[in-house]
XYZ file of C-alpha atoms in Angstrom:
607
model
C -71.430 -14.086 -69.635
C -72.657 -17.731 -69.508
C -69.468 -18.103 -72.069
C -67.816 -16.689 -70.116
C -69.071 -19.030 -66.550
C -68.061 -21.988 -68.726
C -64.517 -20.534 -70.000
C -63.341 -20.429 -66.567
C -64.863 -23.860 -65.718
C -62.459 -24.716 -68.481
C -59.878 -22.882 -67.361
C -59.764 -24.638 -64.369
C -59.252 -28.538 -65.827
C -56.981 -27.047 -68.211
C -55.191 -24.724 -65.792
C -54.115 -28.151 -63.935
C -53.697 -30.400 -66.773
C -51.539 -27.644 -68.584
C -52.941 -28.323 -72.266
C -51.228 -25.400 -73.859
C -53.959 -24.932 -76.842
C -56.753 -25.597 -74.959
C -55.263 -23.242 -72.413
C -54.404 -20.597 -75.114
C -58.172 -20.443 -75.986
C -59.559 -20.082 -72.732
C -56.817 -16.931 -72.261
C -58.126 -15.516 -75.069
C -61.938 -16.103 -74.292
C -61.025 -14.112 -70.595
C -58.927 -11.574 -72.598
C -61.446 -10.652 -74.835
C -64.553 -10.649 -71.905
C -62.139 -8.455 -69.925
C -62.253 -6.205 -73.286
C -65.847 -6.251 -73.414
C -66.446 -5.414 -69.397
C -63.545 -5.305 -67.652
C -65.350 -4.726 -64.274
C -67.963 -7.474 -64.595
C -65.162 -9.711 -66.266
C -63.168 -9.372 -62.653
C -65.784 -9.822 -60.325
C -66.792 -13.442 -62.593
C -62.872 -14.032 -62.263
C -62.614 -13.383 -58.419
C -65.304 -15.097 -57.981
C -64.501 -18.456 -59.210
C -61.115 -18.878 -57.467
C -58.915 -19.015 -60.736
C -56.348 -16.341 -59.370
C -54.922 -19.009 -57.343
C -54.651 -21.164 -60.262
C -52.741 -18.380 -62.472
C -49.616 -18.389 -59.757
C -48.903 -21.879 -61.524
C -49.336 -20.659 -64.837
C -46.560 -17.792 -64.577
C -43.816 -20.041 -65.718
C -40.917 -18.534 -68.252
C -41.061 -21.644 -70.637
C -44.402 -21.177 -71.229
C -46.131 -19.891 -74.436
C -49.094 -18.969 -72.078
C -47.353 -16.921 -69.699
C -47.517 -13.316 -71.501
C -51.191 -13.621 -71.696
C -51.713 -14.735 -67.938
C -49.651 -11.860 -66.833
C -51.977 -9.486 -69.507
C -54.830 -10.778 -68.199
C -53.611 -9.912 -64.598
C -52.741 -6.633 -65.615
C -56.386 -6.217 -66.770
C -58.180 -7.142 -63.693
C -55.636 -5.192 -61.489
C -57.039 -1.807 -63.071
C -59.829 -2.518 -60.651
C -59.236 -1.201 -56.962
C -61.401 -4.111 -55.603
C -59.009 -6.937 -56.915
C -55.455 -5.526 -56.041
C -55.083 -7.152 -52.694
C -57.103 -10.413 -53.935
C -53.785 -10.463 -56.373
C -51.664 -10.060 -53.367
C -53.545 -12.966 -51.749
C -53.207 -15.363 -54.460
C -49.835 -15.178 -54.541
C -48.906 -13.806 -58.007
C -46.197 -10.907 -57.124
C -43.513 -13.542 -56.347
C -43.476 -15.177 -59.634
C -44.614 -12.153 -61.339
C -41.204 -10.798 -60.467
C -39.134 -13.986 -61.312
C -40.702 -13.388 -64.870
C -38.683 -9.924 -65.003
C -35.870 -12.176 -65.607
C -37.367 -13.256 -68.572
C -35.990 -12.516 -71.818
C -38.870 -12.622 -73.670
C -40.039 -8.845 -74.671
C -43.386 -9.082 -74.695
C -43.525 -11.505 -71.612
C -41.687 -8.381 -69.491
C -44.218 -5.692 -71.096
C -47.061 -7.875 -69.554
C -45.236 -8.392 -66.478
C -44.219 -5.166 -65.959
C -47.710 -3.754 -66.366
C -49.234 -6.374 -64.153
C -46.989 -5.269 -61.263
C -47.263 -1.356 -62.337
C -51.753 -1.719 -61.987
C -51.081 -4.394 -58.814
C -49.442 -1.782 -56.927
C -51.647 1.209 -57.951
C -52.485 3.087 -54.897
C -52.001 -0.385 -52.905
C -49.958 -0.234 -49.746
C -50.422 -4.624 -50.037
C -49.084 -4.390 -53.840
C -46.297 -2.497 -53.020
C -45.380 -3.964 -49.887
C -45.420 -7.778 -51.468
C -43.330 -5.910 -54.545
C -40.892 -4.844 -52.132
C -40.352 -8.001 -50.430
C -40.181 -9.897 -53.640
C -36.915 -7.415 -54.517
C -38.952 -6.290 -57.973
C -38.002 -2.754 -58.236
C -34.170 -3.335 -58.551
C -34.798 -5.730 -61.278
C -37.122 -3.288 -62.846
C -34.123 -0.444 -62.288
C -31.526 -2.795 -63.887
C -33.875 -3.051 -67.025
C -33.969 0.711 -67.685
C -30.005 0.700 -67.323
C -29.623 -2.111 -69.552
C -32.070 -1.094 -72.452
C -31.656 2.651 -71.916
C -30.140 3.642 -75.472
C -32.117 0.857 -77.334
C -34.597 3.171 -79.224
C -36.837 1.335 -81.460
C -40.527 1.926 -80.637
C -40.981 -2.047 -78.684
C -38.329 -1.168 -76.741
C -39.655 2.294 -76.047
C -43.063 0.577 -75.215
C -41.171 -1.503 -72.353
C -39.711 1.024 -70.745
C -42.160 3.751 -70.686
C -44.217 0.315 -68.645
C -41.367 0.088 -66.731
C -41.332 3.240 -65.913
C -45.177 3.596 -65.179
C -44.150 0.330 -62.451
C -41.162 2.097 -60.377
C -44.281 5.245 -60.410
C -46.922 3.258 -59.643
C -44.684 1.275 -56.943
C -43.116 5.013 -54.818
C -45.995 7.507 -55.679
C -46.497 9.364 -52.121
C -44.428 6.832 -50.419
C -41.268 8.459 -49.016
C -39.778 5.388 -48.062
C -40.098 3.950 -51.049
C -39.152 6.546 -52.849
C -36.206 6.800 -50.969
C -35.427 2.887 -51.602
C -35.610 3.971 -55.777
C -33.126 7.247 -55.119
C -30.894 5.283 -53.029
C -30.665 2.534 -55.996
C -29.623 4.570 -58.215
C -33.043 5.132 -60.336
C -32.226 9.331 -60.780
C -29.331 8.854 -62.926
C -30.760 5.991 -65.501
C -34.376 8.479 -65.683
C -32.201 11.610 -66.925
C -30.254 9.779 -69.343
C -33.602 8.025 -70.386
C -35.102 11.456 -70.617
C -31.950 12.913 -72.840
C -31.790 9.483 -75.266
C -36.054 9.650 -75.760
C -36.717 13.271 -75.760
C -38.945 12.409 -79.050
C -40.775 9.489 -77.564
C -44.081 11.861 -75.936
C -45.134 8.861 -73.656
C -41.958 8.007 -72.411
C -41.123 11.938 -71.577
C -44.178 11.984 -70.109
C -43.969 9.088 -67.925
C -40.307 10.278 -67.114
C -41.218 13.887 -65.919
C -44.275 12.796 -63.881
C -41.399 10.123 -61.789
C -39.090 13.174 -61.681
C -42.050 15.443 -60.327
C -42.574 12.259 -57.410
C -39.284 12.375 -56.678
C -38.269 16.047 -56.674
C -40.109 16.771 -53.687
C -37.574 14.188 -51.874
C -34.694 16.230 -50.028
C -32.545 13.614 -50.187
C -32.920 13.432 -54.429
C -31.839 17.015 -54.873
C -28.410 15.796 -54.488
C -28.558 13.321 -57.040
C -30.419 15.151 -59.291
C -27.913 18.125 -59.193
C -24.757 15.491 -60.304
C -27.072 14.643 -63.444
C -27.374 16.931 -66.674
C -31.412 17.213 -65.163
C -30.949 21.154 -66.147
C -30.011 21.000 -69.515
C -32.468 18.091 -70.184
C -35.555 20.065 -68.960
C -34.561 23.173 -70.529
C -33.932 21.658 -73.733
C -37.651 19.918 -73.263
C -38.881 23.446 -72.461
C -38.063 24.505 -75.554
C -39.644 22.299 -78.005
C -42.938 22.174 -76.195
C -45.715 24.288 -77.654
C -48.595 23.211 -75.796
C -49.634 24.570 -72.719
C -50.630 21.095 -70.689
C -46.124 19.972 -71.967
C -44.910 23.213 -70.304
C -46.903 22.795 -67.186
C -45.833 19.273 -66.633
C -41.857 20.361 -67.126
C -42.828 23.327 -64.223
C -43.909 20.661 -62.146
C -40.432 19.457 -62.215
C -38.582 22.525 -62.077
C -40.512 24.007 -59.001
C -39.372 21.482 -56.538
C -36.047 21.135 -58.104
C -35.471 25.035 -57.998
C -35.373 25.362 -54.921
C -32.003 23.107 -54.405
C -29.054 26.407 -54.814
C -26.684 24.508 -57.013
C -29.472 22.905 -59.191
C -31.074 26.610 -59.549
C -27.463 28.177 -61.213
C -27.637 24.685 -63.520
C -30.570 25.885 -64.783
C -29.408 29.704 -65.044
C -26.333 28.272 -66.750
C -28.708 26.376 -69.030
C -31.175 29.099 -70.240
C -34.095 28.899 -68.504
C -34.444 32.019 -67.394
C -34.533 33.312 -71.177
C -37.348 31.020 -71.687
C -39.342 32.239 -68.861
C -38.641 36.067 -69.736
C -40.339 34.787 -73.510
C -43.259 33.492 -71.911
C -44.040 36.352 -69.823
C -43.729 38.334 -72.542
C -45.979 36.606 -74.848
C -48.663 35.757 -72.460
C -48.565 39.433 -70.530
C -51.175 40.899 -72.259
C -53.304 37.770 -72.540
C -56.920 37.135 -70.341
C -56.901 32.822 -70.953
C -56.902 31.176 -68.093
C -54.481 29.321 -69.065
C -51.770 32.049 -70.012
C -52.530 34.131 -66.577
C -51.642 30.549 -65.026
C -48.834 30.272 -67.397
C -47.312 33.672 -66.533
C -47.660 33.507 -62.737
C -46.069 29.996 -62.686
C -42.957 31.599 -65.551
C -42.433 34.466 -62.580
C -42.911 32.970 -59.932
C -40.051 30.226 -60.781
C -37.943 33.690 -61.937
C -38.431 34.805 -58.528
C -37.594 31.145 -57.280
C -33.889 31.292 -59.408
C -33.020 34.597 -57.279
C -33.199 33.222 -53.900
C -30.244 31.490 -54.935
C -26.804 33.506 -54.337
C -24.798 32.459 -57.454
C -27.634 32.204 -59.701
C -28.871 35.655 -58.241
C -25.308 37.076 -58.938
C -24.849 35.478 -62.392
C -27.856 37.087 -63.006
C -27.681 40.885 -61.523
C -24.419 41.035 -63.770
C -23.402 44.636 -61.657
C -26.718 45.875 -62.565
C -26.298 45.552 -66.444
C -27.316 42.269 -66.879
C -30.538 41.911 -69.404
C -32.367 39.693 -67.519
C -32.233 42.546 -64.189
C -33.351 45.171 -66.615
C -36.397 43.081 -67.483
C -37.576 42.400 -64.217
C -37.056 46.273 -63.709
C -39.698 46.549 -66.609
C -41.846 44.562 -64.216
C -42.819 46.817 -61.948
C -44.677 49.806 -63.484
C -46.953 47.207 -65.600
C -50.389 47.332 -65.500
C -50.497 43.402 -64.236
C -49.987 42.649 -60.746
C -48.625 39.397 -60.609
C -45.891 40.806 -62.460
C -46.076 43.797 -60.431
C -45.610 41.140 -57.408
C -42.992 39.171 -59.397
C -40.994 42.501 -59.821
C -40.726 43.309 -56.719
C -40.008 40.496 -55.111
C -36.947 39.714 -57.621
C -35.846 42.861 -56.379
C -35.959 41.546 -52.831
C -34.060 39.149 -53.630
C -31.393 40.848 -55.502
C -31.423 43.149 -52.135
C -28.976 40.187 -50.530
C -26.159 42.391 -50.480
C -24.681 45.545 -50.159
C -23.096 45.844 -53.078
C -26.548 45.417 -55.010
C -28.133 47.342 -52.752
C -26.001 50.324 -53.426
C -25.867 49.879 -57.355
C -30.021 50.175 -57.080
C -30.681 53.146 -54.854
C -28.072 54.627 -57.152
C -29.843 53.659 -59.856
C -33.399 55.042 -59.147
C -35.080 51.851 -57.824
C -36.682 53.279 -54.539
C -39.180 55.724 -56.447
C -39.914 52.793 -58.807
C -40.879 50.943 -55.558
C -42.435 54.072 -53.966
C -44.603 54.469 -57.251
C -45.735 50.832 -57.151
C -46.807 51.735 -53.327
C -48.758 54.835 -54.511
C -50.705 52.431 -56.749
C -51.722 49.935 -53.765
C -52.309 52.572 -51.071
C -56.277 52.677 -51.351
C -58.072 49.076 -51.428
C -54.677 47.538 -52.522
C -52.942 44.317 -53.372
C -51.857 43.025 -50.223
C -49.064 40.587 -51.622
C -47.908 43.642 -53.950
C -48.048 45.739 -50.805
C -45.755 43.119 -48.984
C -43.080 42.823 -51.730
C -42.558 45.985 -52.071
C -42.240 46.845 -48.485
C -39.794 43.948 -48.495
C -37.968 45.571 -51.000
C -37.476 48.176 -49.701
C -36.687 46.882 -46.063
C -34.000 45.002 -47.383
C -32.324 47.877 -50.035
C -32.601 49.929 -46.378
C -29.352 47.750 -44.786
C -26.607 49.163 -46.421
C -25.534 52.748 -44.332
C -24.848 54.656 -47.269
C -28.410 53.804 -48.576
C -30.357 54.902 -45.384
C -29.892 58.669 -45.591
C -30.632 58.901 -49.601
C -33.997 56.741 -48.893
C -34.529 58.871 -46.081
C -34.414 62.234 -48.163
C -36.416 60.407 -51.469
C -39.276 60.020 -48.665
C -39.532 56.731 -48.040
C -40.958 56.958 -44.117
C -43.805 58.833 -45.966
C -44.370 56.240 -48.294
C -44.333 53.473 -45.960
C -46.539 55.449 -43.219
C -49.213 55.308 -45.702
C -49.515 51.611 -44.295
C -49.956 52.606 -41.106
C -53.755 52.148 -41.448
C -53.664 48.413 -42.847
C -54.785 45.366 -41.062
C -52.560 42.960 -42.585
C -50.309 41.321 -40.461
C -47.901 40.400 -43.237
C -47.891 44.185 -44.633
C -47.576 45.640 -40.939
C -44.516 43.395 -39.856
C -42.472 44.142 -43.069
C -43.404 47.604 -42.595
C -42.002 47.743 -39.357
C -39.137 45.970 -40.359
C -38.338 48.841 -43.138
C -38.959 51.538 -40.642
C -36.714 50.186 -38.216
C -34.110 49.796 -41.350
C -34.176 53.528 -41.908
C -33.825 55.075 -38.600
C -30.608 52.701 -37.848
C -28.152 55.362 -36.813
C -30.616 57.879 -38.048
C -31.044 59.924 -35.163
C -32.966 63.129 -36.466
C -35.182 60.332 -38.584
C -35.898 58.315 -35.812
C -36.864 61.412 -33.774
C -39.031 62.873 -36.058
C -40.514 59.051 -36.167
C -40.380 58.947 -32.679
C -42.900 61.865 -31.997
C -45.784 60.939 -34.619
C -48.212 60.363 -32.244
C -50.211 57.939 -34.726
C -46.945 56.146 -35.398
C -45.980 55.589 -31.703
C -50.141 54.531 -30.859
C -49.915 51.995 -33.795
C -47.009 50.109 -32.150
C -48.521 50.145 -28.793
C -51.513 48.994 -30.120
C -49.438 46.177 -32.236
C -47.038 45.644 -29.283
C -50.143 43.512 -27.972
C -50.890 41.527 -31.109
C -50.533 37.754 -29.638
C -51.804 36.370 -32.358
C -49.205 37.922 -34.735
C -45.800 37.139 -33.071
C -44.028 38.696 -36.127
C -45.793 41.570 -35.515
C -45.399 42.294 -31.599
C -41.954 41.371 -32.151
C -41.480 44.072 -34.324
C -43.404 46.657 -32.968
C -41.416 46.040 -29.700
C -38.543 46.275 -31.460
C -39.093 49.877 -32.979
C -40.416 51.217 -30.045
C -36.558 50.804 -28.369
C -35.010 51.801 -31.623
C -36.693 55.084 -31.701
C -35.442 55.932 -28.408
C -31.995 54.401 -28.619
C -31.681 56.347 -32.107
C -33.295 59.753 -31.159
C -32.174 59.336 -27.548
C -34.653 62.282 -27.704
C -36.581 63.354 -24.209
C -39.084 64.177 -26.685
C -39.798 60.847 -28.208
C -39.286 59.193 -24.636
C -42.329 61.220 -23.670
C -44.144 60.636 -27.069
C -43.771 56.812 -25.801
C -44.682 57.126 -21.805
C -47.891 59.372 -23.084
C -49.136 56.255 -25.598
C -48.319 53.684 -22.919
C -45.165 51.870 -24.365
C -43.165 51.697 -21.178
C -44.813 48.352 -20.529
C -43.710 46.892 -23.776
C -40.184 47.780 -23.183
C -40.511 45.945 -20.076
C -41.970 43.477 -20.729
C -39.317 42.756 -23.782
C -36.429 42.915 -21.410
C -37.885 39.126 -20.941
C -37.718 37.982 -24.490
C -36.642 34.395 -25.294
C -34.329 36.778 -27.875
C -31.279 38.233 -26.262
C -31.259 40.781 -28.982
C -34.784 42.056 -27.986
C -34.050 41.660 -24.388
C -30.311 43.962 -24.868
C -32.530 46.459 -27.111
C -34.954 46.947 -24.571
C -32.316 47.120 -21.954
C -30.552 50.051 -23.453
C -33.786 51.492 -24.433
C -34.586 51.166 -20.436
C -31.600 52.538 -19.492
C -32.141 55.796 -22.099
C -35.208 56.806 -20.412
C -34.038 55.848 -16.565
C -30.810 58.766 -17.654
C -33.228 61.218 -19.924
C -36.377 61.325 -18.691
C -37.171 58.939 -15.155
C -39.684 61.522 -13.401
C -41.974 61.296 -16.749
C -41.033 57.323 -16.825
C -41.061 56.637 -13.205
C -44.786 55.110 -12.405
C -44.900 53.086 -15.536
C -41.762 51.742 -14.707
C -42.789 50.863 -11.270
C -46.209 49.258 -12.254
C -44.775 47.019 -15.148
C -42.387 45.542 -12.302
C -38.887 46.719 -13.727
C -37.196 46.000 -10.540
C -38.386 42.489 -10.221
C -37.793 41.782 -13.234
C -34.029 43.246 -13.314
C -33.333 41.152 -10.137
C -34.900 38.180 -11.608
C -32.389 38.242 -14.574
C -29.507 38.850 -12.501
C -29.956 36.018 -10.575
C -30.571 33.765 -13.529
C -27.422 31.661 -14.507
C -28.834 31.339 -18.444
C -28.445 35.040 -18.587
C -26.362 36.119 -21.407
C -23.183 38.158 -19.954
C -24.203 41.450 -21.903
C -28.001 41.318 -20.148
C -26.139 40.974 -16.900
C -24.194 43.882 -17.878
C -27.015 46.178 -18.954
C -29.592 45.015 -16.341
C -26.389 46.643 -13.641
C -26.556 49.580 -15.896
C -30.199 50.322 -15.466
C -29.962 49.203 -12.187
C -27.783 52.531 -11.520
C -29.775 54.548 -13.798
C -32.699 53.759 -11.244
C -31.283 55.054 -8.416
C -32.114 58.522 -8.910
C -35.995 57.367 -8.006
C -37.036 57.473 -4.469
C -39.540 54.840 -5.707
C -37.512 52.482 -7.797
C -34.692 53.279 -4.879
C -36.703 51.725 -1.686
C -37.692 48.961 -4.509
C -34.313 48.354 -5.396
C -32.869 48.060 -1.618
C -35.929 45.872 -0.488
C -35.126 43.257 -3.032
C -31.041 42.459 -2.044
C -29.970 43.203 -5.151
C -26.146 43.338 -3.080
C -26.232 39.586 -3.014
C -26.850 39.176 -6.434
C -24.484 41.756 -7.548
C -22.018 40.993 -5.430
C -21.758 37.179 -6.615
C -21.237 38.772 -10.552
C -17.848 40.591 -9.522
C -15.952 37.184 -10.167
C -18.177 36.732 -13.222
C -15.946 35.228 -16.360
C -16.837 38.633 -18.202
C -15.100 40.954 -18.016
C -16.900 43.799 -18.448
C -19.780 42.279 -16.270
C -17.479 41.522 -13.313
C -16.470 45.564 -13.369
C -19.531 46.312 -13.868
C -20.636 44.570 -10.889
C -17.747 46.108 -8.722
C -19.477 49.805 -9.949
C -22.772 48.511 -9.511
C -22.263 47.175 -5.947
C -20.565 50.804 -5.060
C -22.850 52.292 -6.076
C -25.659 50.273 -4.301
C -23.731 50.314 -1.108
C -23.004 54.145 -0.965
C -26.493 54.667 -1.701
C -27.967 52.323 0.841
């Protein structure tokens, strides 16, 4: 170290006198103390104020400058003297050497400015102003097919910069995408594929990028699918394949970029790896396989790919995931049924699956997650099944394969994600269904359950739901039966309360659901109705100009329904409800300005 003390004295005369040999020496004396103990090495450097000096020593003709700029490169691996790099004023000539034609000079270079701006904000703000990453971006354009291993060297450096330079900075990142960088890494990526630290350095920029929006676009114009898949092939070790799913995740989820890689094969290599690692307990495989279906699952959400894939129900890669579900392993278990969900995207799959046997598959994984269960099985299945529930023709033939009883068995769980999608599938089935929904609509525990969940503010999904199958059972049924199952748990205030929804579909659900019991049953309904304020509430939406014409329309219709009550009557002429109506018979609707003429008859005859 006292070398080293009288090296940089050195340094110094010879810095300013510019004695190449004796300056050459010196290098070498830092270069190889840096070598020794980088750390210490630094601190001695910072120290003595030479940084300033090197700024004059970056200078193209020199013979010197490739070893300043190494040097550089080497202190910069510490955190502590980034911004003392910044300070001295070495990114602006730094970047004029990128000009340089000189390979080794731009290898130095480039690393220097890669290490400078290593988790720096003041590296890669002083790199931006200096213009370096266009420069950098030109180089990989320019020396992309060269493929002899010094050139390989220079741009896997190069690419470790542009990294280094946009890691977790959008904007930066953005700066890269919108010059052009996506384009010149894929075709780097497709010329290199044998070069391991040039792939590698490649997929991890992809992986920073990919999580961009704005780069799907770009990325989807480039042969990115067929590159990656092709990768995905050759690679045999585990710590390869995860880095290529790093890519693929984020990129997956762009629709036109998902059928690329349908198009391209992936989805064959994901069925192989879930069959070899199926069986497996590593850690790694389990990892391996969850990651392989979870991207299958990921390719579905997309319509085409989905499509391409379902191939009318024949397709190979539909009967696989079929095999899915009755396995033993439950992230497959999971992965099957929620690649059926997603094939459940229209009616024309739908159909083909009920058809085809699907709901007792589904029914049978439920059996198997009833007691102490798997709540994210539980959840895609019920999801399944919600969504094979939409087409009409399906409903009845669910119905009589005993679905309700399947998905009652639920009933008990306190999972908000499991209750709200069994809600959802419940109110699925009954749509139209009226001697389902009535025999729904008088299970006592049923109809308690959604009361009880009707006042779950924590779990908006939930109460929304619950509300929401509460009206359908009665606007279904239209059963005095069910209407009384409802009044006896206490639902009346629900349905009232949802006539105030921010959703015009809940508020028009619970509005005809209103208007059901006010005809069927209003003596059983009467004093619920009155203490949850219906009246007050009906004016209250009249009046409202943001009213949607159809809650105009069925608030009037209730309004009449009510009439028959002495109660609701005497509540209904205290509050001027003439005015209101009155005002709605030149309404620009139609049906709401005769429905306001009726109304107001009605309301004046009865007054």
């Amino acid at each position: 170290m006292d070398n080293l003390s009288d090296t940089l004295k050195k340094l110094k005369i010879t810095a300013v006198d510019r004695i190449e040999d004796s300056l050459e020496g010196c290098l070498d004396c830092l270069l190889q103390a840096l070598a020794q103990n980088n750390m210490e090495t630094s601190e001695k450097i910072q120290g003595s104020g030479i940084l300033q000096l090197f700024a004059s020593l970056l200078i193209p003709q020199s013979s010197c400058t490739a070893k300043v700029a190494n040097i550089i490169a080497e202190v910069a691996k510490n955190e502590f003297m980034r911004i003392p790099c910044v300070d001295a004023g070495l990114i602006s000539p730094l970047v004029q050497l990128l000009t340089s034609k000189d390979q080794e000079v731009l290898l130095q270079t480039g690393r220097a400015l890669g290490n400078i701006c290593y988790d720096s904000h003041e590296g890669r703000s002083a790199v931006d102003q200096a213009g370096g990453a266009q420069i950098v971006i030109d180089h990989l354009r320019s020396l992309c097919s060269i493929t002899d291993p010094a050139n390989e060297k220079l741009l896997t450096v190069f690419c470790g910069m542009l990294m280094n330079y946009s890691n977790e900075n959008d904007s930066l990142q953005a700066q890269l995408i919108n010059m052009g960088v996506i384009p010149t890494l894929v075709k780097l990526l497709g010329i290199h594929c044998q070069n391991a630290a040039l792939t590698e350095m490649c997929l991890v920029a992809f992986g920073n990028l990919a999580e961009l929006e704005s780069s799907k676009e770009q990325f989807a114009s480039t042969n990115i699918a067929e590159e990656l898949v092709k990768l995905f092939k050759k690679q045999i070790e585990h710590d390869k394949r995860e880095m290529i799913f790093e890519v693929l995740a984020p990129l997956a989820e762009n629709d036109a970029i998902k059928l690329q890689l349908v198009e391209a094969g992936l989805v064959e290599c994901l069925l192989e790896i879930v069959q070899q690692k199926v069986d497996s307990d590593k850690e790694d495989d389990i990892a391996e396989l969850k990651t392989a279906s979870d991207l299958m699952v990921l390719l579905l959400l997309g319509d085409e790919s989905m499509q391409k894939l379902f191939e009318g129900g024949k397709g190979n890669v539909f009967q696989r995931v079929l095999s899915w579900i009755p396995s033993n392993n439950h992230q497959l278990q999971l992965a099957g049924a929620l690649a059926i969900a997603n094939f459940a995207r229209n009616d024309g799959n739908c159909i083909h699956m009920v058809d085809n046997g699907i709901v007792e598959k589904l029914m049978d994984l439920l059996d198997r997650h009833v007691e102490d269960g798997n709540v994210t099985v539980q959840h895609a299945a019920l999801s399944a099944l919600r969504n094979l529930a939409i087409p009409v023709v399906n409903k009845a033939k669910m119905l009589s394969a005993g679905v309700t009883e399947a998905v009652l068995k639920f009933l008990k769980s306190e999972m908000p994600p499991v209750q709200f999608k069994l809600l959802g599938t419940l109110r699925m089935l009954i749509d139209a269904q009226a001697e389902a929904a009535e025999q729904l609509g008088k299970n006592v525990k049923l109809v308690d359950r959604l009361v009880e969940w009707c006042e779950a503010k924590d779990h908006a999904g939930v109460m929304g739901e619950s509300n929401r199958l509460l009206s359908a059972l009665i606007r279904h049924s239209k059963s005095k039966d069910v209407i009384k199952t409802i009044v006896q748990s206490g639902g009346i205030k629900h349905l009232v309360t949802m006539a105030t929804s921010e959703h015009v579909i809940m508020q028009n659900e619970a509005l005809v659901a209103l208007a059901l019991i006010a005809a069927l049953e209003l003596d059983t309904a009467e004093k619920d109705l009155e203490s949850a304020k219906l009246v007050q509430i009906l004016h209250r939406l009249l009046a409202d100009e943001r009213s949607a014409p159809e809650i105009k329309y069925n608030s009037m219709v209730l309004i009449c329904a009510l009439m028959g009550s002495e109660s609701l009557h005497k509540e209904v002429q205290d509050l001027a409800f003439l005015d209101v109506v009155s005002k709605l018979r030149s309404h620009e609707n139609k049906s709401v300005a005769q429905q306001a003429s009726l109304t107001e008859q009605r309301l004046t005859v009865d007054s």
